[in-house]
Amino acid sequence: MKWVLLSAAGALALGLFAWLWRVFGGTSRVDLLVAFRNLVQHRRRSAFLGGAIAAVTAFLVLLSGLSAGVRETMLRTATTLMTGHINVAGFYKVTEGMSAPVVADYEKVLAVVHEAVPEMRYAVARGRGYAKVVSDSGSMQLGINGIDVRAEPAFAEVVQLASGNLGDLAKPNTLLLFESQAKKLDVKVGDMLTLSAPTTRGINNTLDVRLIGIAHDLGLLSTWNCYMPAESLRELYRLNPGSTGAIQLLLRDDALPNTPAIMARLRKALEARGYRLLDPDPEPFFVKFDKVNREDWTGQKLDVTSWEDELSFFSWTLKALDGLSATLLAILLAIVVIGIMNTMWIAIRERTREIGTLRAIGMQREQVVRQFLLEALMLGLVATVAGVVLGAVAAAGLNAARIPVPIGAQIFLLSNHLFFAVHAGTLASAVAAITLVTGLAALYPSLRAAKLRPVSAMQHFG
Amino acid sequence: MSAIVSVRGAVKEYALGAVKVQALRGVDLEVGEGEFLSIAGPSGSGKTTLLNLIGCVDTATSGVVQVAGKDTASLSERQLTELRLNTIGFIFQSFNLVSVLSVLQNVELPLLLQRRFSGKERHDRVLDLLGRVGLADHAKHRPSELSGGQRQRVAIARALVTRPQIVLADEPTANLDSVTGENILALMRELNRTERTTFIFSTHDAKVMAHASAVVRIADGRVLGREAPAAAQAEGH
């Protein structure tokens, strides 16, 4: 069946190529000249339609730039702050019913990771915990991340401080909060807070920490995360120095599409070294505790997940954005198709006698098709190139203006301003796709024009 | 003189709603190589329909139309187009030039469609023909910048540029003043003599018929007879 489908697809592709060769193979400068001059002769119509195509293209560039910008911002922010591209988390159970987010002797795990994943840029060890943060005037439950801020330069690029000094997070017993958290706790840089957390042995421990920085909010992630030195987190939880909460791997950009294969390879490597692993489960680590606590094992199991697994609750944002983009794109392309087809019908009606004459003096049908397709493609190409330039300039302008995102949207966009990610590949794709759509829209009217009988076409008036 | 065009028992019917109209009712015609033949008759007599059949832009309902030895009914659409391109030149009453192309490009167009000649060969041939029709200085003009007579000269050059065996002209002087019309016919006649190209043109103007080597009279879709131009002119007056 597969071969039949492949053969049919191959035959179709060959047929299409042969047809295209027949239509465009003998294109001469006069063909191009006729197409160009017809566009110029009807300059108002060409300008109107070309303007519409350019506007649609520019809008498409902005839309795809926004979608890519949100995706990239989310990926960069989330992977840096919380997940890495691949997560090797630990669940450690002293008793069957109580688990803690701990990777024991993590340097050994890290060695396996280095060996199994050559596509890795770097890996970081993050302590994980959940504590009550108490200030003089309030308290809140927050996820605590233990971090070695000196080992994570990307962290400083993502987290923008409103006040304080990020470097101070390297000092013991310090804490970094986000603006909304600091506001709720009514604290400022230099204030002391108390962290209270249950240890793996089931008793509560407390630690006094100094607030060294308040960072600008970064959406949903900043509502439940805060940061302290990894060593201080170990002290809070009474963990030994060789333990951490998770190892987060940051991959090279070109390796990102292969994340599932890399994860599978890493799982195999860890199992080969005798580590026990949780079954693959595309959920964030914090929702797995209940399930793990119900399982009848003790000791350590590792859990290998991707950033998408850890942020699966965000995926609807991207899906909604993609859905919205696709809907808008379909509507806009439908407008382009209708515009082109309508213009072609008008052009064919106006030039019916000319078509008849050309057919009479020896122009083959596919050459008539070529005439009209060239006209549409030429208009499409010029308009889309203008459109992508317009779109790229508009995106650069909007990025420079740092348009603020409403608070509600910040939660899901993980950014406090809009960012349009416009790449050369996107621009080239937009030019190719819309020019192609323009050509396809002109195809049917062109074929109809070519089917006109010379004698009928020459007798046409109008 | 061998026949380059042979029409036998040609019938052409058109459907006008539910009514069938016979434009040609069994036409027989033989045209020899190198003739300068006029098809004469009043409006609606079937002149244009007959030229359309000979020019392979239309097909007969019944009967046989042979052009350059080929039975047109047996040819595919593609072959008919090739026959038109390589064997027949057309001159239209309304000139039918491509408005967005220059004079030179209009004349060059059939050569581009043939794809046989290099750019230089095409250019030389076009300029030679434009010189012969007196438009060498107008090569870069657009049709809209020319007079009616000049446009028809361009059309003649375009019809002759492929050196066709037959040139068909449907009332070539109908949209021209009498002096210009005379000049155009004189030019066609000269090219007929020098190039040995067969010209078949339709007209209902007796003065135009006078230029022909023979006149075929047609009325109500039937050929009435073939006569010498002098006789035709006398009858016309």
XYZ file of C-alpha atoms in Angstrom:
699
model
C 0.000 0.000 0.000
C 2.846 2.329 0.953
C 4.554 1.681 -2.396
C 1.335 2.273 -4.304
C 0.891 5.625 -2.568
C 4.545 6.528 -3.121
C 4.313 5.563 -6.809
C 1.125 7.585 -7.214
C 2.736 10.590 -5.505
C 5.822 10.193 -7.685
C 3.739 9.982 -10.863
C 1.754 13.039 -9.777
C 4.951 14.991 -9.059
C 6.433 13.970 -12.418
C 3.222 14.928 -14.216
C 3.157 18.283 -12.450
C 6.807 18.911 -13.312
C 6.201 17.982 -16.973
C 3.195 20.307 -17.116
C 5.118 23.141 -15.480
C 7.990 22.566 -17.909
C 5.574 22.677 -20.832
C 3.974 25.878 -19.583
C 7.049 27.735 -18.380
C 9.853 25.976 -20.296
C 9.820 28.355 -23.237
C 9.282 31.560 -21.296
C 10.817 34.408 -23.248
C 11.525 37.989 -22.378
C 8.490 38.971 -24.459
C 6.270 36.829 -22.193
C 7.668 38.656 -19.200
C 7.339 41.967 -20.985
C 3.697 41.327 -21.903
C 2.924 40.354 -18.298
C 4.755 43.377 -16.912
C 3.254 45.855 -19.363
C -0.257 44.521 -18.823
C 0.213 45.086 -15.104
C 1.497 48.593 -15.763
C -1.265 49.351 -18.252
C -3.851 48.527 -15.595
C -1.832 50.205 -12.890
C -4.743 51.210 -10.665
C -6.090 47.677 -10.600
C -2.594 46.219 -10.132
C -1.811 48.690 -7.356
C -5.062 47.946 -5.544
C -4.659 44.178 -5.730
C -0.906 44.317 -5.135
C -1.511 46.556 -2.125
C -4.021 44.070 -0.739
C -1.582 41.178 -1.227
C 1.228 43.207 0.351
C -0.997 44.089 3.326
C -1.998 40.452 3.782
C 1.654 39.402 3.581
C 2.725 42.059 6.076
C -0.043 40.996 8.430
C 0.961 37.373 8.009
C 4.585 38.240 8.805
C 3.470 40.073 11.952
C 1.145 37.258 12.958
C 3.727 34.532 12.448
C 6.316 36.792 14.108
C 4.065 37.171 17.137
C 3.376 33.434 17.265
C 7.082 32.622 16.928
C 7.940 35.368 19.417
C 5.567 33.973 22.031
C 6.837 30.446 21.405
C 10.475 31.521 21.616
C 9.893 33.690 24.675
C 8.054 30.878 26.404
C 10.709 28.361 25.438
C 13.576 30.595 26.534
C 11.924 31.785 29.730
C 10.515 28.454 30.789
C 13.581 26.395 29.951
C 15.886 28.841 31.695
C 13.781 29.411 34.784
C 12.216 26.079 35.348
C 12.745 23.113 33.102
C 15.735 23.074 30.727
C 15.014 21.359 27.425
C 15.280 17.966 29.074
C 14.741 17.328 32.773
C 16.201 14.512 34.786
C 14.262 14.807 38.021
C 14.495 12.593 41.056
C 11.778 11.165 43.269
C 13.222 9.894 46.525
C 11.098 7.833 48.915
C 12.348 7.127 52.449
C 9.002 5.452 53.115
C 6.490 4.174 50.527
C 3.968 6.925 51.096
C 6.245 9.985 51.076
C 8.383 11.189 48.215
C 10.730 14.148 47.854
C 12.158 15.840 44.741
C 15.725 14.629 45.175
C 18.422 13.279 42.879
C 20.971 11.656 45.179
C 24.638 11.729 44.212
C 23.787 13.862 41.214
C 27.375 14.209 39.954
C 27.235 10.564 38.841
C 23.942 11.143 37.043
C 25.459 14.227 35.456
C 28.378 12.126 34.170
C 25.932 9.756 32.418
C 24.108 12.753 30.963
C 27.348 14.233 29.571
C 28.237 10.914 28.001
C 24.794 10.178 26.507
C 23.906 13.639 25.195
C 26.682 15.183 23.102
C 24.092 17.664 21.710
C 24.006 19.380 25.112
C 25.214 22.962 25.484
C 25.351 22.729 29.257
C 23.514 21.243 32.201
C 22.544 22.758 35.526
C 21.614 21.191 38.822
C 18.537 22.682 40.449
C 17.311 22.052 43.949
C 13.549 21.737 44.258
C 11.309 22.384 47.173
C 8.037 23.830 48.336
C 8.022 26.150 51.300
C 6.016 28.693 53.205
C 7.625 32.111 52.807
C 6.858 34.292 55.807
C 7.384 38.040 56.054
C 6.495 40.476 58.840
C 3.142 41.188 57.249
C 2.169 38.032 55.358
C 3.014 34.626 54.028
C 2.605 32.525 50.884
C 3.392 29.029 49.645
C 6.010 29.058 46.884
C 8.031 26.609 44.860
C 11.684 27.045 45.827
C 14.443 26.611 43.271
C 17.953 26.036 44.498
C 20.336 27.632 42.023
C 24.039 28.263 41.561
C 23.602 31.649 39.906
C 27.279 31.828 38.903
C 26.912 28.654 36.838
C 23.847 29.922 34.942
C 24.634 33.016 32.824
C 21.357 32.574 30.868
C 19.419 33.083 34.094
C 20.616 36.691 34.307
C 19.509 37.290 30.705
C 15.954 36.130 31.358
C 15.365 37.497 34.845
C 15.322 41.299 34.805
C 15.679 42.820 38.256
C 13.457 45.693 39.352
C 15.685 46.192 42.379
C 18.613 44.505 44.097
C 21.617 42.639 42.748
C 21.383 39.200 41.209
C 25.020 38.416 42.020
C 24.119 38.455 45.709
C 22.130 35.253 45.148
C 25.474 33.454 45.280
C 25.684 34.351 48.988
C 24.194 31.855 51.461
C 20.722 32.319 52.936
C 19.485 34.746 50.337
C 16.285 34.850 48.295
C 15.090 36.272 44.983
C 11.379 37.057 44.603
C 9.256 38.390 41.753
C 7.436 41.725 41.995
C 3.961 40.324 42.618
C 5.312 38.058 45.368
C 7.229 40.904 47.013
C 4.135 43.076 46.827
C 1.972 40.412 48.439
C 4.525 39.826 51.202
C 5.097 43.600 51.454
C 8.889 43.290 51.424
C 11.753 45.154 49.825
C 15.366 44.321 49.088
C 17.323 43.826 52.341
C 14.321 42.581 54.331
C 14.510 39.264 56.163
C 12.046 36.442 55.518
C 11.590 33.007 57.008
C 11.182 29.835 54.968
C 9.364 26.917 56.543
C 9.405 23.538 54.777
C 8.816 19.845 55.598
C 11.969 17.750 55.223
C 12.127 14.236 53.770
C 11.940 12.893 57.295
C 8.574 14.492 57.850
C 9.565 17.291 60.201
C 9.360 21.004 59.495
C 12.546 23.038 59.241
C 12.958 26.799 58.999
C 15.597 29.081 57.578
C 15.954 32.851 57.761
C 16.903 34.436 54.441
C 17.603 37.960 53.200
C 15.815 39.312 50.153
C 18.579 40.294 47.725
C 16.512 41.091 44.637
C 13.051 41.658 43.219
C 12.613 40.644 39.579
C 10.043 41.831 37.069
C 7.188 39.357 36.750
C 7.442 36.743 34.018
C 3.899 35.496 33.778
C 2.585 32.369 35.388
C 6.035 31.037 36.216
C 6.734 33.997 38.455
C 3.571 33.421 40.494
C 4.823 30.224 42.131
C 8.619 30.228 41.725
C 11.316 31.870 43.745
C 15.069 31.313 43.922
C 17.670 30.747 46.606
C 21.237 29.375 46.573
C 21.300 25.588 46.083
C 23.394 25.184 49.205
C 20.838 27.054 51.323
C 18.038 24.904 49.935
C 19.972 21.779 50.957
C 20.345 23.276 54.415
C 16.609 23.970 54.609
C 15.763 20.395 53.668
C 18.665 18.839 55.535
C 19.976 17.261 52.335
C 23.557 16.143 51.882
C 25.842 18.152 49.552
C 25.726 15.556 46.743
C 21.992 15.882 46.185
C 19.900 18.110 43.993
C 16.298 18.274 42.792
C 16.737 17.913 39.050
C 19.362 18.086 36.337
C 18.285 20.344 33.520
C 19.856 19.921 30.104
C 20.055 22.823 27.660
C 20.455 21.539 24.092
C 21.907 23.151 20.998
C 19.194 24.786 18.856
C 19.750 22.373 15.966
C 19.180 19.419 18.319
C 15.820 20.643 19.642
C 13.717 18.867 17.003
C 15.380 15.586 18.073
C 14.456 15.999 21.739
C 12.266 12.831 21.894
C 15.084 10.688 20.421
C 17.650 12.224 22.781
C 15.355 11.538 25.735
C 14.965 7.896 24.677
C 18.744 7.577 24.361
C 19.271 9.142 27.790
C 16.727 6.837 29.418
C 18.527 3.828 27.972
C 21.903 5.104 29.182
C 20.584 5.723 32.703
C 18.944 2.304 32.876
C 22.152 0.711 31.628
C 23.949 2.295 34.612
C 21.437 0.752 36.993
C 19.184 3.729 37.636
C 15.490 3.035 38.075
C 13.221 5.248 35.977
C 9.573 6.267 36.179
C 7.519 5.294 33.144
C 7.344 8.146 30.613
C 4.512 10.455 31.613
C 4.066 13.827 29.886
C 3.116 15.759 33.038
C 4.971 18.318 35.154
C 6.909 16.907 38.111
C 4.761 18.536 40.784
C 1.569 16.704 39.733
C 3.328 13.338 39.964
C 3.852 13.288 43.737
C 0.413 11.816 44.523
C 0.864 9.049 42.000
C 4.428 8.299 43.127
C 3.369 8.249 46.778
C 0.799 5.554 45.971
C 3.401 3.271 44.406
C 5.001 0.567 46.577
C 8.699 1.235 46.264
C 11.307 3.075 48.256
C 14.639 4.641 47.333
C 15.161 6.690 44.192
C 13.610 6.750 40.742
C 14.583 9.201 38.046
C 12.092 10.830 35.711
C 13.162 12.008 32.248
C 10.824 14.655 30.794
C 10.939 17.358 28.165
C 10.172 21.033 28.670
C 6.872 20.433 26.857
C 5.968 17.734 29.402
C 6.840 20.038 32.275
C 4.831 22.890 30.758
C 1.996 20.839 29.276
C -0.430 23.197 31.000
C 0.902 25.967 28.756
C 0.482 24.098 25.511
C -3.077 25.335 25.045
C -1.717 28.891 24.814
C 0.426 27.909 21.870
C -2.341 25.799 20.337
C -4.818 28.658 20.691
C -2.340 31.058 19.117
C -1.620 28.622 16.286
C -5.362 28.075 15.782
C -6.011 31.806 15.690
C -3.132 32.304 13.251
C -4.385 29.496 11.000
C -7.941 30.891 10.992
C -6.789 34.406 10.191
C -4.403 33.072 7.567
C -7.206 31.091 5.898
C -9.475 34.168 5.837
C -6.742 36.410 4.454
C -5.681 33.906 1.819
C -9.324 33.463 0.788
C -9.486 37.231 0.247
C -6.299 37.080 -1.860
C -7.651 34.151 -3.887
C -10.975 35.875 -4.545
C -9.196 39.118 -5.468
C -6.809 37.423 -7.869
C -9.487 35.285 -9.494
C -11.764 38.268 -9.918
C -8.981 40.359 -11.433
C -8.014 37.547 -13.771
C -11.605 37.140 -14.944
C -11.745 40.880 -15.676
C -8.373 40.764 -17.470
C -9.451 37.760 -19.529
C -12.729 39.411 -20.439
C -10.891 42.565 -21.525
C -8.337 40.633 -23.519
C -10.532 37.942 -25.028
C -9.967 39.250 -28.560
C -6.240 39.402 -27.936
C -6.302 35.788 -26.730
C -8.190 34.823 -29.908
C -5.654 36.654 -32.061
C -2.691 35.048 -30.314
C -4.271 31.620 -30.630
C -4.951 32.320 -34.317
C -1.365 33.288 -35.080
C -0.089 30.094 -33.470
C 0.056 30.393 -29.698
C -0.596 27.054 -28.011
C -3.024 26.764 -25.114
C -0.340 26.314 -22.465
C 1.344 29.481 -23.711
C -1.884 31.374 -23.069
C -1.943 29.867 -19.568
C 1.655 31.021 -19.149
C 0.762 34.600 -20.121
C -1.830 34.927 -17.383
C 0.058 32.916 -14.766
C 3.162 35.025 -15.304
C 1.092 38.138 -14.795
C -0.355 36.824 -11.521
C 2.985 35.461 -10.305
C 4.763 38.693 -11.141
C 2.176 40.727 -9.251
C 2.249 38.209 -6.396
C 6.038 38.225 -6.144
C 6.414 42.006 -6.159
C 3.533 42.448 -3.713
C 4.715 39.759 -1.289
C 8.293 41.056 -1.306
C 6.910 44.515 -0.515
C 4.690 42.912 2.117
C 7.498 41.084 3.923
C 9.647 44.215 3.929
C 6.693 46.142 5.381
C 5.989 43.375 7.903
C 9.634 43.082 8.972
C 9.968 46.849 9.403
C 6.708 46.981 11.373
C 7.876 44.085 13.575
C 11.209 45.810 14.236
C 9.343 49.020 15.106
C 6.948 47.233 17.462
C 9.841 45.387 19.129
C 11.652 48.709 19.616
C 8.481 50.243 21.080
C 8.315 47.395 23.658
C 4.537 47.298 23.656
C 3.421 46.208 27.128
C 1.301 43.090 27.474
C -1.794 43.316 29.718
C -1.295 41.633 33.090
C -3.783 38.863 32.261
C -1.941 37.969 29.076
C 1.470 38.143 30.765
C 0.554 35.073 32.790
C 0.483 32.944 29.654
C 2.937 34.791 27.408
C 5.661 34.705 30.126
C 6.711 38.192 29.123
C 5.743 41.731 30.042
C 6.021 43.036 26.493
C 5.206 41.823 23.012
C 8.026 40.301 21.025
C 7.844 39.593 17.282
C 10.359 36.961 16.174
C 10.816 37.530 12.438
C 13.365 35.248 10.796
C 14.671 35.205 7.218
C 13.206 31.724 6.772
C 9.747 32.981 7.758
C 10.004 35.866 5.301
C 11.136 33.600 2.468
C 8.332 31.147 3.280
C 5.775 33.959 3.270
C 6.973 35.169 -0.154
C 6.966 31.642 -1.575
C 3.629 30.614 -0.053
C 1.621 33.713 -0.996
C 3.163 33.936 -4.468
C 2.246 30.285 -4.936
C -1.306 30.916 -3.718
C -1.509 33.847 -6.144
C -0.411 31.583 -8.980
C -2.842 28.859 -7.980
C -5.687 31.366 -7.765
C -4.907 32.489 -11.315
C -4.671 28.933 -12.629
C -8.359 28.239 -13.184
C -9.127 31.523 -14.981
C -5.951 31.019 -17.058
C -7.002 27.500 -18.061
C -10.443 28.807 -19.009
C -8.817 31.538 -21.107
C -6.681 28.956 -22.877
C -9.734 26.868 -23.699
C -11.388 29.701 -25.622
C -11.835 28.827 -29.271
C -9.902 31.309 -31.415
C -12.884 32.063 -33.635
C -15.204 32.754 -30.662
C -12.575 34.798 -28.842
C -11.854 36.993 -31.872
C -15.553 37.785 -32.289
C -15.800 38.906 -28.661
C -16.708 42.506 -27.990
C -16.404 44.053 -24.571
C -0.633 25.409 -60.603
C -1.104 22.989 -57.631
C -3.842 23.714 -55.070
C -2.632 24.932 -51.697
C -6.189 25.194 -50.403
C -8.931 22.794 -51.321
C -12.453 23.074 -49.946
C -15.046 20.500 -50.976
C -18.679 20.476 -49.941
C -17.973 22.563 -46.843
C -21.018 23.152 -44.665
C -20.966 25.279 -41.541
C -23.947 25.423 -39.238
C -24.341 27.621 -36.170
C -26.905 27.144 -33.469
C -28.754 30.342 -32.654
C -30.796 29.171 -29.713
C -33.007 26.397 -31.029
C -32.534 27.547 -34.640
C -29.727 26.212 -36.814
C -28.262 28.748 -39.193
C -26.274 27.587 -42.218
C -23.412 30.018 -42.860
C -21.930 27.835 -45.624
C -24.054 25.488 -47.713
C -21.673 23.182 -49.513
C -18.789 25.370 -50.658
C -16.238 24.114 -53.178
C -13.051 26.098 -53.694
C -9.564 25.469 -55.029
C -6.805 28.025 -54.490
C -3.526 27.644 -56.353
C -0.092 28.472 -54.975
C 0.874 32.113 -55.468
C -2.673 33.292 -56.196
C -3.897 36.707 -55.071
C -7.482 35.684 -54.591
C -10.371 37.811 -53.491
C -13.488 36.335 -51.935
C -16.221 38.800 -52.646
C -19.745 39.053 -51.415
C -22.112 41.135 -49.346
C -22.180 41.158 -45.547
C -23.453 37.866 -44.139
C -22.642 35.953 -47.310
C -20.190 33.630 -45.537
C -16.845 35.200 -46.521
C -15.462 35.339 -42.987
C -16.746 31.855 -42.158
C -14.975 30.462 -45.228
C -11.737 32.261 -44.277
C -12.065 30.896 -40.724
C -12.288 27.348 -42.082
C -9.272 27.852 -44.341
C -7.410 29.518 -41.466
C -8.092 26.527 -39.182
C -9.592 28.712 -36.491
C -12.950 27.033 -37.003
C -14.073 23.610 -38.177
C -16.619 22.659 -40.840
C -19.816 20.890 -39.817
C -19.310 18.655 -42.843
C -17.204 18.585 -45.985
C -13.449 18.599 -46.477
C -10.983 21.457 -45.944
C -7.415 20.769 -47.016
C -4.654 23.293 -46.295
C -1.144 22.726 -47.598
C -2.099 19.124 -48.309
C -3.457 18.428 -44.831
C -7.052 17.486 -44.066
C -7.818 19.871 -41.214
C -10.522 17.577 -39.781
C -7.910 14.928 -39.035
C -5.633 17.256 -37.050
C -5.618 17.713 -33.294
C -6.000 21.135 -31.683
C -2.212 21.255 -31.151
C -1.510 20.291 -34.784
C -3.988 22.865 -36.055
C -2.219 25.532 -33.963
C 1.135 24.444 -35.413
C -0.333 24.550 -38.930
C -1.562 28.087 -38.319
C 1.809 29.127 -36.908
C 3.951 27.672 -39.672
C 1.757 27.801 -42.778
C -0.741 30.621 -42.429
C -0.450 34.340 -41.797
C -3.437 36.385 -40.659
C -4.382 39.982 -41.376
C -7.437 41.162 -39.518
C -9.902 43.899 -40.290
C -9.221 45.573 -36.903
C -5.452 44.928 -37.057
C -5.525 42.965 -33.754
C -2.082 43.997 -32.559
C -0.963 43.398 -28.983
C -1.333 46.847 -27.490
C 1.368 46.494 -24.815
C 4.088 45.447 -27.271
C 6.084 47.645 -29.610
C 5.851 47.362 -33.391
C 9.036 45.295 -33.450
C 7.818 42.981 -30.683
C 4.435 42.500 -32.357
C 6.104 41.409 -35.573
C 8.602 39.248 -33.700
C 5.886 37.392 -31.776
C 5.204 34.566 -34.300
C 8.966 33.916 -34.573
C 9.173 33.622 -30.790
C 6.315 31.139 -30.889
C 8.179 29.109 -33.531
C 11.346 28.959 -31.388
C 13.488 28.270 -34.460
C 15.579 31.383 -34.722
C 18.211 33.078 -32.658
C 17.643 36.559 -31.328
C 19.784 38.086 -34.048
C 18.022 36.162 -36.821
C 14.651 37.259 -35.490
C 15.770 40.843 -35.191
C 17.213 40.932 -38.726
C 14.139 39.371 -40.243
C 11.746 41.703 -38.426
C 13.718 44.818 -39.351
C 13.908 43.678 -42.974
C 10.145 43.252 -43.126
C 9.476 46.523 -41.343
C 11.689 48.191 -43.924
C 9.666 46.629 -46.717
C 6.361 47.825 -45.276
C 7.871 51.262 -44.686
C 7.913 51.200 -40.900
C 11.597 50.760 -40.090
C 11.562 54.085 -38.249
C 8.583 53.059 -36.141
C 9.987 49.819 -34.709
C 9.894 51.072 -31.141
C 6.471 52.675 -31.309
C 3.434 51.179 -29.651
C 0.379 50.422 -31.850
C -1.541 53.258 -30.190
C 1.041 55.698 -31.594
C 0.386 54.641 -35.200
C -2.270 55.519 -37.773
C -4.720 52.867 -39.034
C -2.722 52.343 -42.227
C 0.506 51.969 -40.285
C -1.104 49.454 -37.927
C -2.298 47.394 -40.868
C 1.242 47.464 -42.273
C 2.459 46.106 -38.945
C -0.193 43.389 -39.177
C 1.001 42.535 -42.684
C 4.593 42.322 -41.466
C 3.482 40.076 -38.600
C 1.564 37.854 -41.032
C 4.559 37.514 -43.336
C 7.387 37.229 -40.820
C 7.238 33.427 -40.645
C 7.234 33.260 -44.472
C 3.916 31.398 -44.547
C 2.564 29.696 -47.655
C -0.813 31.371 -47.241
C -1.891 34.769 -45.956
C -5.544 35.236 -45.073
C -6.885 38.761 -44.852
C -10.433 39.428 -43.687
C -11.541 42.746 -45.190
C -8.050 44.229 -44.670
C -9.018 47.673 -45.926
C -12.440 47.986 -44.332
C -11.218 50.239 -41.514
C -8.937 52.361 -43.715
C -9.543 55.378 -45.913
C -9.521 54.691 -49.651
C -6.007 55.978 -50.321
C -4.491 54.035 -47.456
C -6.508 50.977 -48.481
C -5.111 51.212 -51.991
C -1.579 51.426 -50.624
C -2.112 48.407 -48.370
C -3.429 46.322 -51.260
C -0.556 47.407 -53.458
C 1.838 46.337 -50.748
C 0.117 42.960 -50.357
C 0.213 42.460 -54.123
C 3.919 43.300 -54.240
C 4.688 40.842 -51.454
C 2.586 38.248 -53.251
C 4.730 38.695 -56.352
C 8.094 38.849 -54.632
C 7.529 36.194 -51.952
C 5.232 33.924 -54.031
C 2.931 33.872 -50.993
C -0.685 32.926 -51.636
C -3.034 35.694 -50.521
C -6.725 35.091 -49.915
C -8.656 38.147 -48.852
C -12.310 38.907 -48.410
C -13.964 42.130 -49.477
C -17.202 43.591 -50.726
C -15.454 46.586 -52.230
C -15.186 46.456 -56.048
C -12.066 48.652 -56.023
C -10.341 46.181 -53.791
C -11.346 43.284 -56.028
C -9.564 44.983 -58.909
C -6.232 44.100 -57.329
C -6.978 40.371 -57.260
C -5.724 37.807 -59.720
C -9.101 36.106 -59.415
C -12.374 36.797 -57.634
C -14.583 34.152 -56.078
C -18.120 35.377 -55.613
C -20.070 34.101 -52.644
C -23.647 34.737 -51.553
C -25.933 33.060 -49.022
C -23.201 30.571 -48.128
C -22.709 29.340 -51.672
C -19.943 29.994 -54.204
C -21.529 31.641 -57.237
C -18.497 31.447 -59.445
C -14.917 32.424 -60.126
C -14.102 35.252 -62.456
C -11.407 37.623 -63.581
C -11.156 40.886 -61.600
C -12.171 43.092 -64.531
C -15.443 41.211 -64.907
C -15.994 41.354 -61.195
C -15.352 45.099 -61.130
C -17.742 45.654 -64.026
C -20.381 43.668 -62.170
C -19.658 45.568 -58.995
C -20.329 48.864 -60.748
